[in-house]
Tab-separated table of C-alpha atoms in Angstrom:
chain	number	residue	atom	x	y	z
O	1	UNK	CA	-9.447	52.886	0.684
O	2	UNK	CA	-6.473	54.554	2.543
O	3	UNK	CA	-4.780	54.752	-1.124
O	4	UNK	CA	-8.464	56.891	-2.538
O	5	UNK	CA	-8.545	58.819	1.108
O	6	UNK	CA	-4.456	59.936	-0.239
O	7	UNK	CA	-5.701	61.070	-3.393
O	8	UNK	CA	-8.207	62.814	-1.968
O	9	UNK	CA	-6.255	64.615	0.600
O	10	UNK	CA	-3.413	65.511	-2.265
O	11	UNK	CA	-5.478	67.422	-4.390
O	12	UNK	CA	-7.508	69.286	-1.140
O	13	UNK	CA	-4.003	70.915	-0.913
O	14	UNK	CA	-3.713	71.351	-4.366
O	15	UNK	CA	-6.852	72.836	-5.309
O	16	UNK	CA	-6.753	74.765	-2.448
O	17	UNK	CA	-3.391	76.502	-3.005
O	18	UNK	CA	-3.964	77.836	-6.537
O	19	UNK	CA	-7.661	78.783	-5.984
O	20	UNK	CA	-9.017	82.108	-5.542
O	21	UNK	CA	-12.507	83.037	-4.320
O	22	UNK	CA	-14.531	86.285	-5.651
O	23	UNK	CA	-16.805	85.948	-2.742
O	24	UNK	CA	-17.507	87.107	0.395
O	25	UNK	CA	-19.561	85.043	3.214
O	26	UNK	CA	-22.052	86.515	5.599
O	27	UNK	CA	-21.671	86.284	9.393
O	28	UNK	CA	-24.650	84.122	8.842
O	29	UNK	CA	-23.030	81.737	7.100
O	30	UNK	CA	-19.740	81.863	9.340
O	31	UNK	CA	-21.693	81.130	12.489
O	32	UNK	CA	-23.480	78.011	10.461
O	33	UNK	CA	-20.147	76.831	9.795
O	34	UNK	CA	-18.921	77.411	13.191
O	35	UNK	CA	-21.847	75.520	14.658
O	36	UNK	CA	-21.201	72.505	12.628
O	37	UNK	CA	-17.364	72.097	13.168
O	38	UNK	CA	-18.039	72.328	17.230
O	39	UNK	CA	-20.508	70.004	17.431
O	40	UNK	CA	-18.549	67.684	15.543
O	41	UNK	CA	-15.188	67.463	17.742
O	42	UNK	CA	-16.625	64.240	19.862
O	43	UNK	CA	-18.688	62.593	16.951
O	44	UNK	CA	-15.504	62.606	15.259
O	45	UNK	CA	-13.359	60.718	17.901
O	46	UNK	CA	-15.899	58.016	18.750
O	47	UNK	CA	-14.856	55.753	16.309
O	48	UNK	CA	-11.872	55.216	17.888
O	49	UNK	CA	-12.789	55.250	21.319
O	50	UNK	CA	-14.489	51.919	20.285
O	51	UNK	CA	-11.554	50.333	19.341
O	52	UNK	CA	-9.601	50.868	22.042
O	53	UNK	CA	-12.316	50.211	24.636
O	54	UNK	CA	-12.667	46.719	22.765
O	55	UNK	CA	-9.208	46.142	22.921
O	56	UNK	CA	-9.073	47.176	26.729
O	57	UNK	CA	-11.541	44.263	27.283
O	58	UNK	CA	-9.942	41.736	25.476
O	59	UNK	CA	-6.691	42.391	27.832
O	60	UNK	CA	-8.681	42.421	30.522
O	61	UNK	CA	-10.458	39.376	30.176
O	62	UNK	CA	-7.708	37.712	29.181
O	63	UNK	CA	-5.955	38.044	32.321
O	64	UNK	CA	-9.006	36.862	34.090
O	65	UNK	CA	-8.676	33.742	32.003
O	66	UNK	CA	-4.619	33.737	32.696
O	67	UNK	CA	-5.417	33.460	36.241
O	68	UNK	CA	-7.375	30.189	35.714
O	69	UNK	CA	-4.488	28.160	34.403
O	70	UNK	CA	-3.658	25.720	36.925
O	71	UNK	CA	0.386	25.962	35.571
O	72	UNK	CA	3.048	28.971	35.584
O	73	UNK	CA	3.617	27.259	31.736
O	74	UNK	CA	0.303	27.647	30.923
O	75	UNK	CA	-0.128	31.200	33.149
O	76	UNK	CA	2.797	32.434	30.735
O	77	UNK	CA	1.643	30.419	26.974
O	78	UNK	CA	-1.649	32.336	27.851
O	79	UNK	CA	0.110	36.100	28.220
O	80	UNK	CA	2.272	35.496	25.273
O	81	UNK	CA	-0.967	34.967	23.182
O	82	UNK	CA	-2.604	37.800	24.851
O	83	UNK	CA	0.075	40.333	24.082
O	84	UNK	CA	-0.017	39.054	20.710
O	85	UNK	CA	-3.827	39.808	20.535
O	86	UNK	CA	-3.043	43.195	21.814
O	87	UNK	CA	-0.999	44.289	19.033
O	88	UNK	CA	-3.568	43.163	16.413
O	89	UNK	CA	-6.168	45.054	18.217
O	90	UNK	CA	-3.872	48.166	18.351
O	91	UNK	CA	-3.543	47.799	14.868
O	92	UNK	CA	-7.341	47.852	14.240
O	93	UNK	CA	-7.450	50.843	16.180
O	94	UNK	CA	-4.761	52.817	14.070
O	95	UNK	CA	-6.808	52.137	10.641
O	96	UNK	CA	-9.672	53.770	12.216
O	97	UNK	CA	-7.436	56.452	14.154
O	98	UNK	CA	-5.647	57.424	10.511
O	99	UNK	CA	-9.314	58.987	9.586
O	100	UNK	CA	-10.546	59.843	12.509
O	101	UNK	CA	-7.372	61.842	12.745
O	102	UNK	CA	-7.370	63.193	9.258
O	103	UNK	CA	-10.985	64.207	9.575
O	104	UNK	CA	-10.471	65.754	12.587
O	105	UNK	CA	-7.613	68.095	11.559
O	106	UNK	CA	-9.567	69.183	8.780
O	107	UNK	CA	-12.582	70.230	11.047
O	108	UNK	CA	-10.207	72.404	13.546
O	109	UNK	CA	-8.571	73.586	10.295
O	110	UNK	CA	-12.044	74.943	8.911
O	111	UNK	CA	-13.518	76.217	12.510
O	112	UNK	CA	-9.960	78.120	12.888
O	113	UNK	CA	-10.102	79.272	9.567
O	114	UNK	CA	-13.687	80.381	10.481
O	115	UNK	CA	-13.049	82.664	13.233
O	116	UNK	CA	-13.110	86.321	13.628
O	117	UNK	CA	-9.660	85.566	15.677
O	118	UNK	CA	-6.498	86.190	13.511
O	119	UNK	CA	-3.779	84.431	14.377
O	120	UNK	CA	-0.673	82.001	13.965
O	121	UNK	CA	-2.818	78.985	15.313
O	122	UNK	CA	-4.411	78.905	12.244
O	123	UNK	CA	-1.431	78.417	10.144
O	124	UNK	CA	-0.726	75.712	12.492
O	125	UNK	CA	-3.970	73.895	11.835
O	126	UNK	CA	-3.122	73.890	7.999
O	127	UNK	CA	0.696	72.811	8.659
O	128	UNK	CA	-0.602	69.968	11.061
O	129	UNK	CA	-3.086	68.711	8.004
O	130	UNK	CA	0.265	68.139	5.796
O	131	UNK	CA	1.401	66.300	8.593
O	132	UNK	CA	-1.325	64.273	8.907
O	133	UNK	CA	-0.883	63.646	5.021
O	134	UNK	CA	1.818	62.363	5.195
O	135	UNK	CA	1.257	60.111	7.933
O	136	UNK	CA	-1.175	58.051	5.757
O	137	UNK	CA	1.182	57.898	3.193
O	138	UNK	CA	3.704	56.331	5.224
O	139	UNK	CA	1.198	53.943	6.444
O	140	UNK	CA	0.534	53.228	2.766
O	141	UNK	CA	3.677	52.597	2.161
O	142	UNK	CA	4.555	50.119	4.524
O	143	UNK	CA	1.218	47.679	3.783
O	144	UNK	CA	1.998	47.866	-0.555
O	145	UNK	CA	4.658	47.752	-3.039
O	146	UNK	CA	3.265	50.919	-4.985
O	147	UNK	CA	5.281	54.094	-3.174
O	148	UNK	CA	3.527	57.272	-2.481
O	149	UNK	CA	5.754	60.047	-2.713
O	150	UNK	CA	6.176	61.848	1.090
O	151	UNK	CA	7.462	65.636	1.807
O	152	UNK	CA	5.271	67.308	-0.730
O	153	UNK	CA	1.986	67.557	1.547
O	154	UNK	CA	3.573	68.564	4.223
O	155	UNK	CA	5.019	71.620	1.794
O	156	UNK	CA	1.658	72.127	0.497
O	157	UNK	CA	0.497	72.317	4.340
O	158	UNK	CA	3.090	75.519	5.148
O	159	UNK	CA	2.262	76.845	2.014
O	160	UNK	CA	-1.617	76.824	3.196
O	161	UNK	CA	-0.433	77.408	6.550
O	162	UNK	CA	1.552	80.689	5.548
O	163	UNK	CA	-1.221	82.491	3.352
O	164	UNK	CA	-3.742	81.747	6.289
O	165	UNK	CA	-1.751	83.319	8.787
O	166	UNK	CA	-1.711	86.590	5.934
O	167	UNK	CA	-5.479	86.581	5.156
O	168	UNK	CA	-7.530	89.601	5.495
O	169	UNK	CA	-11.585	89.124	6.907
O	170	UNK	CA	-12.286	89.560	3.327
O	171	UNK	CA	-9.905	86.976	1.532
O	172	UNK	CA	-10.601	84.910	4.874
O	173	UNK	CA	-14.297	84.035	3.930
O	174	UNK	CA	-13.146	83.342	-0.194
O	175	UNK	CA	-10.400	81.219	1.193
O	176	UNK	CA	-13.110	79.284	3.733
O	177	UNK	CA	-15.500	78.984	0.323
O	178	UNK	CA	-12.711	77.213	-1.576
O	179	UNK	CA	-11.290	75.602	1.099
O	180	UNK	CA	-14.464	73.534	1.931
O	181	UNK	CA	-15.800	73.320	-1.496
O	182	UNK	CA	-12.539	71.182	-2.170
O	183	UNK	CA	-12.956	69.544	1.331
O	184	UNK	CA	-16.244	68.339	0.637
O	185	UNK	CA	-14.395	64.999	-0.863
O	186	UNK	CA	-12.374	64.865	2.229
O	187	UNK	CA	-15.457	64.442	4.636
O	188	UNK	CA	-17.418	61.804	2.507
O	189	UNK	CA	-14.500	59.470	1.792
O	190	UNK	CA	-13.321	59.790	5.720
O	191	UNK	CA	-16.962	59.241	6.859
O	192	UNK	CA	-18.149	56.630	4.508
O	193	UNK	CA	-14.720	54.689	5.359
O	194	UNK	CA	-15.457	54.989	9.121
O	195	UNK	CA	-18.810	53.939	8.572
O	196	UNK	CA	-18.041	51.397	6.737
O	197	UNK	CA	-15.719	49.881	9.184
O	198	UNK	CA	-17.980	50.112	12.379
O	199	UNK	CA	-20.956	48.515	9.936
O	200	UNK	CA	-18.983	45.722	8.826
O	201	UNK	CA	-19.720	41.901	9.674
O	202	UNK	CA	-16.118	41.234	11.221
O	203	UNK	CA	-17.208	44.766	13.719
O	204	UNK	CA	-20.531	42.926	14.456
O	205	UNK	CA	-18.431	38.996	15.699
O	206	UNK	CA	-15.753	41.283	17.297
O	207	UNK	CA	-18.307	43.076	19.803
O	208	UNK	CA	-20.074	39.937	20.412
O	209	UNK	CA	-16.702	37.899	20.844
O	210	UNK	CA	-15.832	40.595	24.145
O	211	UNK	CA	-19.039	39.751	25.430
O	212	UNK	CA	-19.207	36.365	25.491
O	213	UNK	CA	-15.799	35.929	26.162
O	214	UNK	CA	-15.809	38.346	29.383
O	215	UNK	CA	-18.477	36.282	31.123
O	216	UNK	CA	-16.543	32.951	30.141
O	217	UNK	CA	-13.509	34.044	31.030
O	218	UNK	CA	-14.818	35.782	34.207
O	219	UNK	CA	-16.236	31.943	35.264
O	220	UNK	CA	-13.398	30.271	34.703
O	221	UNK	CA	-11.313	32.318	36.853
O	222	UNK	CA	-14.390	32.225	39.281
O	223	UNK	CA	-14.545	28.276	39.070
O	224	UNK	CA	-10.418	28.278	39.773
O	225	UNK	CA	-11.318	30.245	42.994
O	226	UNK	CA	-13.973	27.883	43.458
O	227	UNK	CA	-11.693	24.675	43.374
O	228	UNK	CA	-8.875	26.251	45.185
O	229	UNK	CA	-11.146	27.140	48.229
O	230	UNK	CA	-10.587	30.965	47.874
O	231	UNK	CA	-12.992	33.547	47.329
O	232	UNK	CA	-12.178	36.174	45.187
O	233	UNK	CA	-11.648	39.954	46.426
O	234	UNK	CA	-14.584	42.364	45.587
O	235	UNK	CA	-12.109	44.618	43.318
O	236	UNK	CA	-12.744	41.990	40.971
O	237	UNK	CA	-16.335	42.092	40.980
O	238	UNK	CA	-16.037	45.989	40.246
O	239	UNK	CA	-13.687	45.307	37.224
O	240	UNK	CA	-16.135	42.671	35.986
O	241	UNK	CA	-18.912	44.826	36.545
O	242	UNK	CA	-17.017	47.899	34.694
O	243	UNK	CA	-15.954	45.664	31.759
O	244	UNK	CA	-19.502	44.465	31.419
O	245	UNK	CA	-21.050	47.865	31.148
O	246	UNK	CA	-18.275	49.045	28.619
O	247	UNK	CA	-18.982	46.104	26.132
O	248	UNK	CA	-22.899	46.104	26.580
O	249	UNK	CA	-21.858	50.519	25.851
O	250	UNK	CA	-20.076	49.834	22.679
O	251	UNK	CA	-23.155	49.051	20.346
O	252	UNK	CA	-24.990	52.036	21.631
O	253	UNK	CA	-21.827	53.894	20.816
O	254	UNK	CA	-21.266	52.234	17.412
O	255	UNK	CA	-24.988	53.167	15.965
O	256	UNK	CA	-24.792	56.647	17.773
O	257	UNK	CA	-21.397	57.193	15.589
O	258	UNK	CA	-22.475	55.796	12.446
O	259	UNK	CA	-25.535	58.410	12.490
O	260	UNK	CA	-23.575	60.905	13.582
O	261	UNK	CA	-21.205	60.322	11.061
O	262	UNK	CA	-23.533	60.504	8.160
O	263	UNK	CA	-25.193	63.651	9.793
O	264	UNK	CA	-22.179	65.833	9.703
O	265	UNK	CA	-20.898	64.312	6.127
O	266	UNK	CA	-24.508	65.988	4.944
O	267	UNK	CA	-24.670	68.957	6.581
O	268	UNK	CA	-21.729	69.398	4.965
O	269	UNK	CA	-21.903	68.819	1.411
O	270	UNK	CA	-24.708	71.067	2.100
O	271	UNK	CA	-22.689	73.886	3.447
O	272	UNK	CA	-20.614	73.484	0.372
O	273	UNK	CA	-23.868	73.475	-2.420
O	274	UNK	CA	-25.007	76.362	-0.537
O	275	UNK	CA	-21.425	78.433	-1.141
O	276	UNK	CA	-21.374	77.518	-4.678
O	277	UNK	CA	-25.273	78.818	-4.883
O	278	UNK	CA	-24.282	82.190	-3.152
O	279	UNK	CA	-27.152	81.242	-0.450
O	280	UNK	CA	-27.678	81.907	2.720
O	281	UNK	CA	-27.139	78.667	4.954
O	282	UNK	CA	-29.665	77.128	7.068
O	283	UNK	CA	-29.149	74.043	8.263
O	284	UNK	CA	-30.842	74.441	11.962
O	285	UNK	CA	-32.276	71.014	11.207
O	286	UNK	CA	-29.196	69.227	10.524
O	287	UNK	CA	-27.341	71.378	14.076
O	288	UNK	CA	-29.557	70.239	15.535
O	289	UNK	CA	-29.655	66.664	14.804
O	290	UNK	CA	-26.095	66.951	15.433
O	291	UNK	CA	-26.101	67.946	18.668
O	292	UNK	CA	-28.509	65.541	19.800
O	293	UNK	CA	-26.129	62.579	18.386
O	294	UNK	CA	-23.138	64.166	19.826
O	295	UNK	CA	-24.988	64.534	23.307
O	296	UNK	CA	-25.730	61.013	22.512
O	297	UNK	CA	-22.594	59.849	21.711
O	298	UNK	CA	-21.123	61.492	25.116
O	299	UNK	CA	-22.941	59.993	27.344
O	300	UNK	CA	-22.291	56.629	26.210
O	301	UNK	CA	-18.216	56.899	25.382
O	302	UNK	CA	-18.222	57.587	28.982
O	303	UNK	CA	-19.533	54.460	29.493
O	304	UNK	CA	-17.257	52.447	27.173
């Protein structure tokens, strides 16, 4: 998948940089797009907000459990094994964080590109998409044998970056047209990965591994206190209580994303068949929609 998501991103650039557009979008159409790349900046970023938050627990609870261990050997066998769990759970996180990322360059890349405001931050946005390129090539890299060449998105990015930076309002709206017409691949293959990693069987034992494994680790450390005549400080009945409501948070957060997800990926592919059409857009429906799942989604990542 992260091999199909560089193809993907390679010819974006590509396309992009030898198109040109004979069109010229409405302010109608400008405003839809503007709509949709705002109330996409937090639907975006959920996924891996789950991910960490999961892998926050597991620390946590494991040094509940740590404090159990009748032995400074055992105290010590246990944090070795916990820190070892930590870096597998970071590196969970960073497959969904190489998309999320991606994806979310590409929407401030579009929304700046979208603006009635001319400036260099625009260029920017395009220059920090090669960047990102070559990020997942690198990352590609390292887990197969097959070498992906790095430098050239990066060139392709201050190539982009440049003639944004140089567009008038007129070439601005052609180079938007062409810019998410080739995009359109982008979004699907980063939102159908993303989905398909917080849908997956291994994402449904995970979740339900922190939650069992916070109350029986929580216990035992409990049942320690218990034997050694102590009784533990209330701090740790707040962190127990905080832990619990992150990891009962995480589903709510999980579905909220994966709709969300799909939502945006939609609205726009149908941005993109209304360009080619030379239609007006209207996708009220689908804003709106959004905005409900992103409200959604923010009141639960605070949660998590």
């Amino acid at each position: 998948m992260v091999k199909k998501a560089v193809i993907f991103l390679f010819s974006f650039f590509l396309c992009v940089a030898i198109s040109q557009g004979c069109s010229v979008l409405s302010e109608s159409q400008i405003s839809s797009i503007e709509a949709l790349t705002i109330k996409s900046d937090t639907m975006v970023n959920a996924p891996s907000a789950i991910f960490h938050s999961l892998n926050h627990i597991r620390v946590q609870r494991g040094i509940f459990y740590t404090a159990s261990l009748g032995t400074p050997e055992n105290r010590i066998e246990e944090l070795d094994a916990l820190a070892k769990a930590k870096v597998e759970g970071e590196k969970r996180a960073a497959k969904a964080d190489t998309y999320v990322n991606v994806l979310s360059s590409y929407i401030r890349a579009v929304r700046s590109l979208a603006s009635d405001e001319r400036s260099e931050a625009i260029g920017r946005e395009f220059r920090g998409i090669g960047n990102n390129i070559d990020s997942v090539i690198i990352s590609y890299n390292i887990l197969v044998d097959e070498q992906l060449p790095v430098g050239i998105s990066k060139l392709s990015g201050k190539t982009l970056g440049y003639l944004a930076e140089n567009l008038t309002k007129g070439k601005q709206f052609e180079f938007l047209k062409e810019f998410m017409t080739v995009g359109d691949s982008l979004v699907a293959e980063c939102c159908d990965t993303l989905i398909s990693i917080l849908k997956n069987k291994k994402m449904d034992a995970l979740i339900q591994n922190e939650k069992e494994g916070l109350e029986n680790n929580f216990k035992a450390f409990l049942y320690e206190m218990e034997r050694l005549g102590q009784v533990p400080p209330v701090e740790y009945y707040n962190e127990y209580l905080i832990l619990r409501e992150k990891s009962l948070a995480i589903n709510e957060v999980r579905n909220a994303s994966v709709r969300a997800l799909r939502s945006f990926k939609n609205a726009h592919h149908k941005i993109v068949e209304k360009l080619s059409q030379k239609q007006e857009i209207d996708i009220t429906d689908d804003i709106l929609e959004l905005t409900k799942l992103t409200y959604d989604i923010c009141l639960a990542v605070k949660k998590i």
